[in-house]
Coordinates of C-alpha atoms in Angstrom, one line a residue:
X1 CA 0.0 0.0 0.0
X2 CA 1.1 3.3 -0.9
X3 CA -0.2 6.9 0.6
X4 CA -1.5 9.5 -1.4
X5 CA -1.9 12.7 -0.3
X6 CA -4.6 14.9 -2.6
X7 CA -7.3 18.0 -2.5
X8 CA -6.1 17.9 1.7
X9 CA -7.0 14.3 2.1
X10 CA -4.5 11.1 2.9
X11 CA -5.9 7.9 1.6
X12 CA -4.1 4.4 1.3
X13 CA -4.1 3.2 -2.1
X14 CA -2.2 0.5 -4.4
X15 CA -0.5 1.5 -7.3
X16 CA -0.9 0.0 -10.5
X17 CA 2.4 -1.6 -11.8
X18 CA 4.7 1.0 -13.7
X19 CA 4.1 0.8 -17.8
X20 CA 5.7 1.6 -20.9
X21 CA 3.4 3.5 -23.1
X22 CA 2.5 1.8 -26.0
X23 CA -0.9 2.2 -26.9
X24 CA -1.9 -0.5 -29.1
X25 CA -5.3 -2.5 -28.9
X26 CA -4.5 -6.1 -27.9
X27 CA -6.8 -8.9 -27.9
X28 CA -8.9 -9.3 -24.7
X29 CA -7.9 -12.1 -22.6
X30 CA -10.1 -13.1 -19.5
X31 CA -10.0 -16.0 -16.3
X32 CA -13.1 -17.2 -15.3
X33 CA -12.1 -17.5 -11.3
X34 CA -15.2 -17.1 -9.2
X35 CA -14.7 -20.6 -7.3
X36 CA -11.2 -20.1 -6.7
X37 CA -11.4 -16.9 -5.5
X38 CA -14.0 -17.9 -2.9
X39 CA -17.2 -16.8 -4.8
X40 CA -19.2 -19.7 -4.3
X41 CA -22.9 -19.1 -4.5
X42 CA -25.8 -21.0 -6.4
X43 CA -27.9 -18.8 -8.3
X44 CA -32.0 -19.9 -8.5
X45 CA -34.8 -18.6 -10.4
X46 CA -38.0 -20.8 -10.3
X47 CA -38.2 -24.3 -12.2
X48 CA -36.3 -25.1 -15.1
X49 CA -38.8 -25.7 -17.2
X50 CA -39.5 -21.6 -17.2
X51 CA -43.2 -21.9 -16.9
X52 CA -44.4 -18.4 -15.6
X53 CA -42.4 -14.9 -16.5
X54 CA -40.9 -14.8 -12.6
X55 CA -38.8 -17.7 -13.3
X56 CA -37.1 -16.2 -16.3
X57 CA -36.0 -12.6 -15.3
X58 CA -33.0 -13.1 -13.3
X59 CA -31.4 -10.9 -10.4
X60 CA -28.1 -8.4 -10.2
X61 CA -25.4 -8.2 -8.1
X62 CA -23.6 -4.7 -7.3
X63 CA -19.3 -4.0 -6.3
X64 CA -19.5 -2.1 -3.3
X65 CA -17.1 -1.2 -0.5
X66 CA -19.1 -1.5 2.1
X67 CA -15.7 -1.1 4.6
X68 CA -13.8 1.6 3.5
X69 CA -10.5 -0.6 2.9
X70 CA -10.1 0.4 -0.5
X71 CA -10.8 -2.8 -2.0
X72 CA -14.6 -3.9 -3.8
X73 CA -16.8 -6.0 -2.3
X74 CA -19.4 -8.1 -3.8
X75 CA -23.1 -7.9 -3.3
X76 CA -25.4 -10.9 -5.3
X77 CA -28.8 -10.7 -5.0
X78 CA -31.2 -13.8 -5.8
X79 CA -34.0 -15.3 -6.8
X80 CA -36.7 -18.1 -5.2
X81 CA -39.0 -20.7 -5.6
X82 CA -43.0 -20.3 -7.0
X83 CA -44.0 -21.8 -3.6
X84 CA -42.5 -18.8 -1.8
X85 CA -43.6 -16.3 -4.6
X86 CA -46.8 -17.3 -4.1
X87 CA -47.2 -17.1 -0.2
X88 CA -45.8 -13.5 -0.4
X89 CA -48.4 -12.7 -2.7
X90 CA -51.4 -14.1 -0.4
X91 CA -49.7 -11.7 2.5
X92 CA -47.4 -14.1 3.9
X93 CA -43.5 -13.2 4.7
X94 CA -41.6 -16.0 4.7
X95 CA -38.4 -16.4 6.7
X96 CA -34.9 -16.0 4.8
X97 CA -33.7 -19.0 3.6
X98 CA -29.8 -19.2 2.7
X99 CA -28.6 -18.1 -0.3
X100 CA -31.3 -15.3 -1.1
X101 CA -28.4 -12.6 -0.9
X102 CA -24.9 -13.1 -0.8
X103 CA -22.1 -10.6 0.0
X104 CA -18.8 -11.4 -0.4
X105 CA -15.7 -9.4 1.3
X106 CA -13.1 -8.7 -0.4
X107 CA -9.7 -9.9 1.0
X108 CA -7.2 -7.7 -0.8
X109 CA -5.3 -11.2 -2.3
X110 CA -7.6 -12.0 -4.9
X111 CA -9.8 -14.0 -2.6
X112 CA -13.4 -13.1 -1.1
X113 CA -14.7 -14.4 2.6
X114 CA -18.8 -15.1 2.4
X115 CA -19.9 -12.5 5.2
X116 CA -23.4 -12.7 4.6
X117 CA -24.4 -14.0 8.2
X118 CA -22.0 -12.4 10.1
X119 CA -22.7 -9.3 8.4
X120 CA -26.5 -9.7 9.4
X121 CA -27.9 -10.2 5.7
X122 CA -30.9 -12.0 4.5
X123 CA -33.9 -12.1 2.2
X124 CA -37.2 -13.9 2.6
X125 CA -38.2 -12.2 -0.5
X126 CA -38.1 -13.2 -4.6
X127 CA -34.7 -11.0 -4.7
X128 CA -34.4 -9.0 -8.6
X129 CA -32.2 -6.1 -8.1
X130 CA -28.9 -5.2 -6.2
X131 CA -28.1 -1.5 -5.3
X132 CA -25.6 0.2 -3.0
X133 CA -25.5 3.9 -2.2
X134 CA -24.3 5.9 1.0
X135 CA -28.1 7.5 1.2
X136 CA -27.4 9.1 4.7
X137 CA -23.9 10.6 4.1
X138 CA -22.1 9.0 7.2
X139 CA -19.5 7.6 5.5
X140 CA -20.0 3.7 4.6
X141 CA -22.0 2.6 1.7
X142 CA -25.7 1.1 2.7
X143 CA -27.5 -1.8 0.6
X144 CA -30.7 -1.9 -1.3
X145 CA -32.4 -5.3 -2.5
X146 CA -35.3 -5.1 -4.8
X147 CA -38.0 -7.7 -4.4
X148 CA -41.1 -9.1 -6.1
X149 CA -42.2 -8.4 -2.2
X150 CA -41.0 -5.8 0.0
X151 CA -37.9 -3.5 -0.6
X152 CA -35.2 -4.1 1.3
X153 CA -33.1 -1.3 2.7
X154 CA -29.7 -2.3 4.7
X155 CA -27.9 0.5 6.7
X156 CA -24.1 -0.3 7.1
X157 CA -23.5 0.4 10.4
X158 CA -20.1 0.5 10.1
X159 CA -18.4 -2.4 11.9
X160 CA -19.0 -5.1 9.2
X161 CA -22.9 -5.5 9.9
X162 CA -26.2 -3.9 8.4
X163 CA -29.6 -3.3 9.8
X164 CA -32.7 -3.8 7.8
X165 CA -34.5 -0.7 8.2
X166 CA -37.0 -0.2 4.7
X167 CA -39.7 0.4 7.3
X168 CA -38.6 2.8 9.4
X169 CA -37.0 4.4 6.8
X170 CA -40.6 5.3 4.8
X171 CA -40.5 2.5 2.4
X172 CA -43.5 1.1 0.7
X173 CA -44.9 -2.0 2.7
X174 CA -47.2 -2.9 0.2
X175 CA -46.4 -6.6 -1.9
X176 CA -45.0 -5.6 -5.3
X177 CA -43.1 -6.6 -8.4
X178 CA -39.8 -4.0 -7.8
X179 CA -36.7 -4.8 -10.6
X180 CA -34.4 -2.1 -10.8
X181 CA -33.5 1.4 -9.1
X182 CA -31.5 4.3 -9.4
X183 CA -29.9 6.6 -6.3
X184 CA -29.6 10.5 -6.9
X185 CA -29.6 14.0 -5.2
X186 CA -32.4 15.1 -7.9
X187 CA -33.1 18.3 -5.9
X188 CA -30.1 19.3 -5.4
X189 CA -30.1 19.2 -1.5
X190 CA -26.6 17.1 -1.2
X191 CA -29.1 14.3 0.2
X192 CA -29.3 10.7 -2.2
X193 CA -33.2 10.5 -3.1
X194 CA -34.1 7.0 -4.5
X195 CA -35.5 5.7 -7.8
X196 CA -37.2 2.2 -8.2
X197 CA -38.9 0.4 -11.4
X198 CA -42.1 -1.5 -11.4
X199 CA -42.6 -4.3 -13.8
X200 CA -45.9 -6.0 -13.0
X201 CA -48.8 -5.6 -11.1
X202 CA -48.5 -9.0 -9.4
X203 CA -52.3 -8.3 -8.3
X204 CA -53.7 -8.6 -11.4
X205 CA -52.3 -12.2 -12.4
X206 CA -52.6 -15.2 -11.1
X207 CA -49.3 -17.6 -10.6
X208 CA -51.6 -20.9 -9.9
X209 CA -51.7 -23.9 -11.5
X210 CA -52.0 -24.9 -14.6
X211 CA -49.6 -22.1 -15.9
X212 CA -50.8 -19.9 -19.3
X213 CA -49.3 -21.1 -22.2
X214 CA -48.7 -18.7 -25.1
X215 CA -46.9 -19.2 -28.7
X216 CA -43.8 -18.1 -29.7
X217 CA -42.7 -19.1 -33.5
X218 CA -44.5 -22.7 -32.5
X219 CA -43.4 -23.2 -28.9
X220 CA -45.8 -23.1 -26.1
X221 CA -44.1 -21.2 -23.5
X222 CA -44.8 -18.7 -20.6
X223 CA -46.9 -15.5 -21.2
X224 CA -45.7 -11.9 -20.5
X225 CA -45.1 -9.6 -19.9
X226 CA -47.6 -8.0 -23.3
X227 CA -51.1 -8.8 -21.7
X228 CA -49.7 -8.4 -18.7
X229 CA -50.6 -5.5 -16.8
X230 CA -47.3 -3.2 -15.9
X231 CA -46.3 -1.6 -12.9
X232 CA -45.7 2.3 -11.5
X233 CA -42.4 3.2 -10.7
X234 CA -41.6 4.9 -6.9
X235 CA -40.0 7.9 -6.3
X236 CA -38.7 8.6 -2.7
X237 CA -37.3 12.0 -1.5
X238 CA -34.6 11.8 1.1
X239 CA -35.5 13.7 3.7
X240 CA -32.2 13.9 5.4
X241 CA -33.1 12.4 8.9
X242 CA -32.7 8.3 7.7
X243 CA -36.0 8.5 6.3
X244 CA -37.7 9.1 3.1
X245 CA -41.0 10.1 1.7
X246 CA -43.0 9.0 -1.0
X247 CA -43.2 11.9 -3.8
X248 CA -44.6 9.7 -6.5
X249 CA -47.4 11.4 -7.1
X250 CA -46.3 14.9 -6.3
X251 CA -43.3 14.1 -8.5
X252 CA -45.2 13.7 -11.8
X253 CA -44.0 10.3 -11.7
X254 CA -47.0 8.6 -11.2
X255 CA -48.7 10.4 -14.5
X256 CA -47.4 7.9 -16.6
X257 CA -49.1 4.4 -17.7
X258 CA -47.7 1.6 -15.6
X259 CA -45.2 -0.2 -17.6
X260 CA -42.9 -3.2 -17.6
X261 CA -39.6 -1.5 -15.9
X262 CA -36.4 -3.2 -15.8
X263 CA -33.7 -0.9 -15.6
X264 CA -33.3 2.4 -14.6
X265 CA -30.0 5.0 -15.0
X266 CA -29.3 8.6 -13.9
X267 CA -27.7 11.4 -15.9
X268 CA -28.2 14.5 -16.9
X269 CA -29.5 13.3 -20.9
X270 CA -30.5 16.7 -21.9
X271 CA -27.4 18.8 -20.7
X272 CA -29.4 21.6 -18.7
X273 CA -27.2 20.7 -15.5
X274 CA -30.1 18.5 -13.1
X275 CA -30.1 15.0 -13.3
X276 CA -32.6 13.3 -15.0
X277 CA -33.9 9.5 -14.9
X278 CA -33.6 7.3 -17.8
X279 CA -35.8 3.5 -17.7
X280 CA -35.7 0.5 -20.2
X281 CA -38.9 -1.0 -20.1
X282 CA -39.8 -3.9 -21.8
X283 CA -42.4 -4.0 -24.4
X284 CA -43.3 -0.4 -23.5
X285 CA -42.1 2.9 -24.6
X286 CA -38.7 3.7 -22.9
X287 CA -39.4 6.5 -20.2
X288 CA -37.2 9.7 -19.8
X289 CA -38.0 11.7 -16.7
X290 CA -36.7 15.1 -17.0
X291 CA -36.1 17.4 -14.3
X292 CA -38.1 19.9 -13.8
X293 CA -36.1 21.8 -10.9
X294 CA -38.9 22.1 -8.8
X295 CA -39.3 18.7 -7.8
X296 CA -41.5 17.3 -10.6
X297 CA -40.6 15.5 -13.9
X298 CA -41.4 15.6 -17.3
X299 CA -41.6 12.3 -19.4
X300 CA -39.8 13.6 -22.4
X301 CA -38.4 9.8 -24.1
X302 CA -40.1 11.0 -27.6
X303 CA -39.5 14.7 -27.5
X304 CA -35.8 13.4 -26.8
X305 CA -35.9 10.6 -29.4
X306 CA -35.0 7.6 -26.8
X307 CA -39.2 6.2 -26.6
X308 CA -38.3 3.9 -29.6
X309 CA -36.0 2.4 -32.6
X310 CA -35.3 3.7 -35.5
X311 CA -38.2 1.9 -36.8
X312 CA -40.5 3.6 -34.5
X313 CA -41.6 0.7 -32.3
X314 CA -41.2 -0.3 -28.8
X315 CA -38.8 -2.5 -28.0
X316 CA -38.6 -5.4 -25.5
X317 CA -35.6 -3.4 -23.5
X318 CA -33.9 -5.1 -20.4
X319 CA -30.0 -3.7 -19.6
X320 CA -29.0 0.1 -20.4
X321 CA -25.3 1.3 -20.7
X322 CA -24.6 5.5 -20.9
X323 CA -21.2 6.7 -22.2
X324 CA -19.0 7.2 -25.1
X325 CA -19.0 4.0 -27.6
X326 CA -16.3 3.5 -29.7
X327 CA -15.1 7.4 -30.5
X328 CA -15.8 10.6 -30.8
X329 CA -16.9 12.0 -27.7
X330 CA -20.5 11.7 -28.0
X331 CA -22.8 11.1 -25.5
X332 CA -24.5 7.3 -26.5
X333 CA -27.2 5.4 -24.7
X334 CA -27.5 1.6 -25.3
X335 CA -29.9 -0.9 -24.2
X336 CA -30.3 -4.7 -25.1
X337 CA -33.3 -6.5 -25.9
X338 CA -35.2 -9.5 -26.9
X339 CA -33.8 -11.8 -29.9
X340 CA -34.5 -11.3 -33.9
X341 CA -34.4 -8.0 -32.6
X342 CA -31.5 -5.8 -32.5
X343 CA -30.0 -3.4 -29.7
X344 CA -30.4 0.1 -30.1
X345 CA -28.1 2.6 -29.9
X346 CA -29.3 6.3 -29.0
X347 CA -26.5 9.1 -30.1
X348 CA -27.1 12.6 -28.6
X349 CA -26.7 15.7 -30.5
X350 CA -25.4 19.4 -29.1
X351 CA -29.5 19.8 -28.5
X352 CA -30.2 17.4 -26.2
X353 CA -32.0 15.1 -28.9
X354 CA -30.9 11.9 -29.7
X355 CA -31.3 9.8 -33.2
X356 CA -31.2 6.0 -32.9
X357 CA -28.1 5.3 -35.5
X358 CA -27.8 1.1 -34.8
X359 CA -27.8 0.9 -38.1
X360 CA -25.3 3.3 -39.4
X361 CA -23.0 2.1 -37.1
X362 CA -23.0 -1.4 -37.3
X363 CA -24.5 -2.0 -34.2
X364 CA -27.9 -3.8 -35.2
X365 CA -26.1 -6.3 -37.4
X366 CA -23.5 -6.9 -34.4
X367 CA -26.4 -7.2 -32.1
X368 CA -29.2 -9.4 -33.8
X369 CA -28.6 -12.6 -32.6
X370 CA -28.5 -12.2 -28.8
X371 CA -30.9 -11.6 -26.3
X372 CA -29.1 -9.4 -23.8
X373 CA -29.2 -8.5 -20.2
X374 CA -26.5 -6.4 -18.6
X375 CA -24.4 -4.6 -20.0
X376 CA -22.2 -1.7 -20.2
X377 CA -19.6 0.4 -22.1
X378 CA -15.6 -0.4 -20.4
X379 CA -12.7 0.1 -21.8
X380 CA -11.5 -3.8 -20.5
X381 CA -7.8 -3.0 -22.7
X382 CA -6.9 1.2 -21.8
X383 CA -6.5 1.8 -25.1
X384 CA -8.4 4.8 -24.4
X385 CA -11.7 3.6 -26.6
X386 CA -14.6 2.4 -24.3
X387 CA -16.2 -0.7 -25.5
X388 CA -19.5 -2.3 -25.3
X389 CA -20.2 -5.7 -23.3
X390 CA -23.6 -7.5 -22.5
X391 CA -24.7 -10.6 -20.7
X392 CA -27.2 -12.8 -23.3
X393 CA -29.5 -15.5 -22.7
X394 CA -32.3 -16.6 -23.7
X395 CA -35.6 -17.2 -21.6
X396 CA -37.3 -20.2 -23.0
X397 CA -35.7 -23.3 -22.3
X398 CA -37.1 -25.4 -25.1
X399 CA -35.0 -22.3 -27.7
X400 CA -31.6 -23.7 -29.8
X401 CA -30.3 -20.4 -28.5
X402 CA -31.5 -20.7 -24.5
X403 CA -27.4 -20.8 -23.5
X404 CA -26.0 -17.3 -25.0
X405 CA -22.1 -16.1 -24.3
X406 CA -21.4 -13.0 -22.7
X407 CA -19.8 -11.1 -25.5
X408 CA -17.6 -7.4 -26.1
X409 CA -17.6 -5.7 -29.2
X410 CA -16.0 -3.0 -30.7
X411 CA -16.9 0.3 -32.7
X412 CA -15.2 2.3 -35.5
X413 CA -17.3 4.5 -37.1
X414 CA -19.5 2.4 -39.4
X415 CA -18.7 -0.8 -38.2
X416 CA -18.9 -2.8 -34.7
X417 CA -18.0 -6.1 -34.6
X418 CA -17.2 -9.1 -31.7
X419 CA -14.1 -9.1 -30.1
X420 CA -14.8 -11.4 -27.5
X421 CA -17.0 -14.0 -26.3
X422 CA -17.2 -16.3 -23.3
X423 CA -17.6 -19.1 -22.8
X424 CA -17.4 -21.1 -26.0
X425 CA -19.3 -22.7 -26.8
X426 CA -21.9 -20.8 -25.0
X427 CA -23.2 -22.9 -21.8
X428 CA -25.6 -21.3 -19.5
X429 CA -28.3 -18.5 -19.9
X430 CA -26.9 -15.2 -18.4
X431 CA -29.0 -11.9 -16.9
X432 CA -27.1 -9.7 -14.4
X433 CA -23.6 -8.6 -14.5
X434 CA -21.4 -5.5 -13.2
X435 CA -18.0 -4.4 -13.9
X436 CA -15.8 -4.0 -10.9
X437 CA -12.1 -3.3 -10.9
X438 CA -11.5 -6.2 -7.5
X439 CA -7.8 -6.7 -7.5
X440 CA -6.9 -2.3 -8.4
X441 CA -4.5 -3.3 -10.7
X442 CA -6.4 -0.8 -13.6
X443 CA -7.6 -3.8 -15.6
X444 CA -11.6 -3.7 -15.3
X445 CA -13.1 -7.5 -14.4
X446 CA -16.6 -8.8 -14.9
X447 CA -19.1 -11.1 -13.0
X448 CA -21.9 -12.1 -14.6
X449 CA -25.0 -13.9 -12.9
X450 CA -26.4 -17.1 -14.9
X451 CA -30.1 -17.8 -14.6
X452 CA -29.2 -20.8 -12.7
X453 CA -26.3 -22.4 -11.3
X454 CA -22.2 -20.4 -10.6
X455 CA -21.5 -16.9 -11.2
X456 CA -18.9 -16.0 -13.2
X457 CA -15.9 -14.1 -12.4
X458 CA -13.9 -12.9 -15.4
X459 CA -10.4 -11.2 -13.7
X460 CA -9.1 -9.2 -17.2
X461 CA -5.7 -10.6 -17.4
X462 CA -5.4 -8.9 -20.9
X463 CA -1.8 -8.0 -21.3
X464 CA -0.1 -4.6 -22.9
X465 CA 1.6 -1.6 -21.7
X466 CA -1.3 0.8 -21.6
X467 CA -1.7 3.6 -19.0
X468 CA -4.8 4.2 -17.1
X469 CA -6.0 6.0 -14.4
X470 CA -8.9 5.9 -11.7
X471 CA -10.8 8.3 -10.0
X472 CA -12.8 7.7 -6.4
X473 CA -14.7 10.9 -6.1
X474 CA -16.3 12.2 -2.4
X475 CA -18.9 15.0 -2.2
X476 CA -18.4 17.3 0.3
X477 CA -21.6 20.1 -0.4
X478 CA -23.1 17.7 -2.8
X479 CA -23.4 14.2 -1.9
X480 CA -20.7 11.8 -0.5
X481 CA -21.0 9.9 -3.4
X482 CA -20.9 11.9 -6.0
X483 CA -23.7 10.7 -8.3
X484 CA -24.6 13.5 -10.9
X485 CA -20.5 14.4 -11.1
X486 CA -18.7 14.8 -14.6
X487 CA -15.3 14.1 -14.8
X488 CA -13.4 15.5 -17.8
X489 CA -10.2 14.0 -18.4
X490 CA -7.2 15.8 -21.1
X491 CA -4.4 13.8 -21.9
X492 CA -1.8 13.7 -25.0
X493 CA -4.8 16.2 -27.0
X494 CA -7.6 13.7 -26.1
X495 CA -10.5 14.4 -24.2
X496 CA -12.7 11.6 -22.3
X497 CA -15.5 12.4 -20.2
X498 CA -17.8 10.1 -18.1
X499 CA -20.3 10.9 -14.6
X500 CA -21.0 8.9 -12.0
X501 CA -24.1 6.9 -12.4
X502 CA -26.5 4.9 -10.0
X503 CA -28.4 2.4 -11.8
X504 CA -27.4 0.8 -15.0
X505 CA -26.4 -2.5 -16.5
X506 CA -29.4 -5.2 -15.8
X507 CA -30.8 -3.9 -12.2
X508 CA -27.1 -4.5 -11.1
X509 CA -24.2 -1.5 -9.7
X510 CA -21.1 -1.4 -11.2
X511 CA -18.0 -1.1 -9.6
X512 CA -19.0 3.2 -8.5
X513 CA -15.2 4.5 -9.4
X514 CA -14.1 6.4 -12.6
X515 CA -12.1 4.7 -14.4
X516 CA -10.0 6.0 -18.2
X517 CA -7.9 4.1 -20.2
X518 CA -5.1 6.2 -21.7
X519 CA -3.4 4.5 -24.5
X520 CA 0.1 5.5 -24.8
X521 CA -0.3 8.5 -23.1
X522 CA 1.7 8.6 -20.2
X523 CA 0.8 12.2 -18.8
X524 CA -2.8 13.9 -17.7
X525 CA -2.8 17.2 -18.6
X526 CA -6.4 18.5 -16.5
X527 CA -8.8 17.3 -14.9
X528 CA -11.9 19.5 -14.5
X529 CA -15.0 18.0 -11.8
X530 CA -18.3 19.7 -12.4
X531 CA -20.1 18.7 -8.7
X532 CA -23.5 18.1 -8.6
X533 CA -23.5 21.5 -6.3
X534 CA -22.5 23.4 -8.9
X535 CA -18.9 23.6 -8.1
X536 CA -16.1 23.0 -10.8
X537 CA -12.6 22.2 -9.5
X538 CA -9.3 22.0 -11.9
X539 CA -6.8 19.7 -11.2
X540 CA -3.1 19.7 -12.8
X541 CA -1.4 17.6 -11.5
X542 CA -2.4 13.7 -11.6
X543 CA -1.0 10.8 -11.0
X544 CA -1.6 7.3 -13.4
X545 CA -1.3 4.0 -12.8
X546 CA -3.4 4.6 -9.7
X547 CA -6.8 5.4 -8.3
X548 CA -6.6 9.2 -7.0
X549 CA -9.0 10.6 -4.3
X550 CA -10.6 13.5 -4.8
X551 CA -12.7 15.4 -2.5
X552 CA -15.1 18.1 -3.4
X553 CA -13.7 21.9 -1.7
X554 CA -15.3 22.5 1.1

């Protein structure tokens, strides 16, 4: 471990080996080592037969440091049984069983210790999303787990355990099918409000034998979620005392038609300085929420061009990625979607609109075959060119393609094409996944959740003498963790930019750090941080090779 002192503040932190710059793009190379590493968990999502929509979803899983020791953790959320779904939904809670939540801590020597117990963990509930935000600014990062039942809210109370405290904290206590959320100071108050997707009103459907049978292309499978009814999303304000309250209505959020949510991402998408909320839904329209400033939203998705493809129709949308692909400096949103489909890709102009330009780019022919889940935009080799990875799978069982690879592919301009793929052949069905940097040595790694059976672990072991660099950032006015900050970064005449997010991926957290890939370029000439308060603060001099600290001036 190495000190480094920066913007007043001494922080421990490893330093990445010393590199010679060279710069090139070298072929991706990846170690599946989840079991070796200590990450044993067995992931469960109904029957395998796939017989009601429940089953064939999936969960997330989030990188957190939920101790402070410099090092990501791992949270992984699960799934259940229809049994248990089904006594939730007549009223019953069911006690946790083991293995509805895991959470791994990380060791520092590529190994993780299963802490779930002694870190006072558990879920009785159908488990579909993972979160992790420090929502009450004291210092140590708190977990959310979404639920087809109640939402679970974990306060770190910073010796190594958590407290469940949804209730007292102004949660909803009413049964419901909750998928993904999204943390973010949307008020601008320096206080994390809270985000969470619907996706079905589990009310107005029945999950009794005999199961629905619907037709797709000739196979009888599971209905939903079209003919389903959809779900409202929530909106919670923080209200800065551990608690929240329920603004859904007073938001404007609840004027929408309920829809099938997945997965929700913050940003600021149409560059007027608040931070907005994006949502894949599938089936439905995509919703943008724009802010207001005065506490409500506006659904804007088709003023802003991000409702639909370029073909004008809804799409059956799951995982959402924000960021720069390929280059150019352009502000893309990508989501996946269902098979013999393809994934669109929305490119934002100097207006705030976006055009869907899949096509033009390569993107949709790239795309077409899978049926993808997480997913994100990482540059896995710091070459300096952020590419695009997703989780696939397919979600009936009796389908040639059920067992889909996760897969990384690279843009130039008018072409994208696969760079990587794993496993192969493909052997399991895949849904959440998050990109986490465990071992701090700059390389970004990946663990991906199957629909059933081992996670996977893939520790980038790609191999060249690129530079990188890393940024954790701390809120001081605005919020400790920084969601709604924009980093830009200058270095040998190039310019990368990228904010931190909440939300994202498949209903998963990725690993909450900045991280830039620079190339050959050995040297950062600025960095400029525009804080969520308002604030911008310049920075000269910055190490690479390392993760820096940065706190916001008080």
């Amino acid at each position: 471990m190495s000190s480094l002192k920066f913007s007043g503040i001494l922080i421990g932190v490893p330093i990445g080996i010393v590199l010679l710059f060279m710069g090139a793009q070298q072929a991706l190379r990846f170690t599946d080592l989840a079991s070796p590493a200590g990450i044993h968990a067995i992931m469960r999502c109904g029957g395998p037969e796939k017989r009601w929509i429940p089953e064939a979803n999936g969960s997330g899983a989030a990188w957190l440091d939920y101790d402070n020791d410099g090092f990501m953790d791992l949270l992984i959320v699960n799934g259940g049984s229809m049994d248990r779904l089904r006594r939730t939904i007549a009223g019953e809670k069911p006690s946790a069983e083991p293995g509805g939540v895991y959470l791994f801590h990380n060791l520092g020597n590529g190994r993780f210790e299963d802490v779930t117990q002694k870190a006072g963990l558990a879920n009785p509930y159908w488990g579909t999303g993972a979160n992790a935000a420090d929502y009450n600014n004291d210092g140590f990062t708190d977990i959310l787990i979404t639920t087809i039942g109640l939402d679970l809210l974990y306060k770190n109370n910073g010796n190594g355990t958590f407290t469940e405290v949804g209730k007292a904290a102004g949660l909803r206590q009413s049964t419901a099918w909750h998928t993904g959320s999204a943390f973010g100071d949307f008020d601008g108050d320096g206080k994390l409000d809270l985000f969470v997707t619907g996706y079905v009103d589990i009310h107005s459907t029945s999950f009794n034998e005999p199961a629905p049978v619907c037709d797709y292309f000739g196979q009888h499978v599971f209905c939903g979620p079209i003919g389903l009814k959809g779900e409202h999303s929530v909106l919670y304000h923080n209200n800065g005392d551990g608690t929240f309250t329920d603004v859904t209505n007073a938001s404007g959020v609840a004027n929408v038609p309920p829809a099938h949510g997945f997965t929700p991402v913050t940003g600021d998408f149409n560059a007027d300085g608040k931070l907005d909320i994006f949502v894949a839904n599938d089936s439905d329209p995509n919703y943008l929420f724009i802010n207001q400033g005065n506490g409500t939203f506006k659904e804007s998705a088709l003023d802003h061009g991000v409702a639909f493809n370029a073909d004008g129709r809804a799409q059956s949308n799951m995982g959402v990625a924000v960021g720069n692909f390929g280059r150019g400096g352009h502000q893309d949103l990508l989501t996946t979607t269902f098979d013999k489909d393809y994934f669109p890709l929305f490119r934002r102009d100097k207006s705030g609109v976006y055009e869907e330009v899949a096509a033009s780019t390569g993107v949709a022919t790239a795309t077409k075959k899978y049926l993808g889940w997480a997913c994100g935009l990482t540059d896995f080799d710091n070459s300096g060119v952020r590419d695009f990875w997703t989780a696939n799978g397919h979600v009936y069982p009796t389908d040639k393609d059920y067992d889909e690879p996760v897969a990384i592919f690279r843009n130039a301009g008018t072409k994208t094409e696969q760079i990587f793929s794993f496993p192969s052949p493909p052997s399991n069905s895949y849904r959440g996944g998050a990109v986490g940097d465990f071992d701090n040595d700059g390389r970004m790694d990946l663990l991906v959740l199957p629909i059933s059976g081992a996670p996977v672990l893939l520790r980038n072991d790609t191999a060249n003498q690129n530079a990188w660099v890393g940024f954790k950032l701390q809120g001081t006015r605005s919020n400790r963790d920084a969601i709604g900050a924009t980093l830009t970064l200058e270095a040998c005449g190039q310019k990368q930019t990228e904010s931190v997010r909440s939300g994202g991926s498949y209903i998963s957290r990725n690993d909450p750090r900045l991280h830039f890939g620079l190339g050959a370029c050995g040297k950062i000439d600025r960095v400029a941080v525009h804080w969520p308060s308002g604030n911008t603060q310049v920075l000269n001099t910055v190490a690479v090779n390392r993760y820096n600290f940065i706190e916001e001036p008080k």
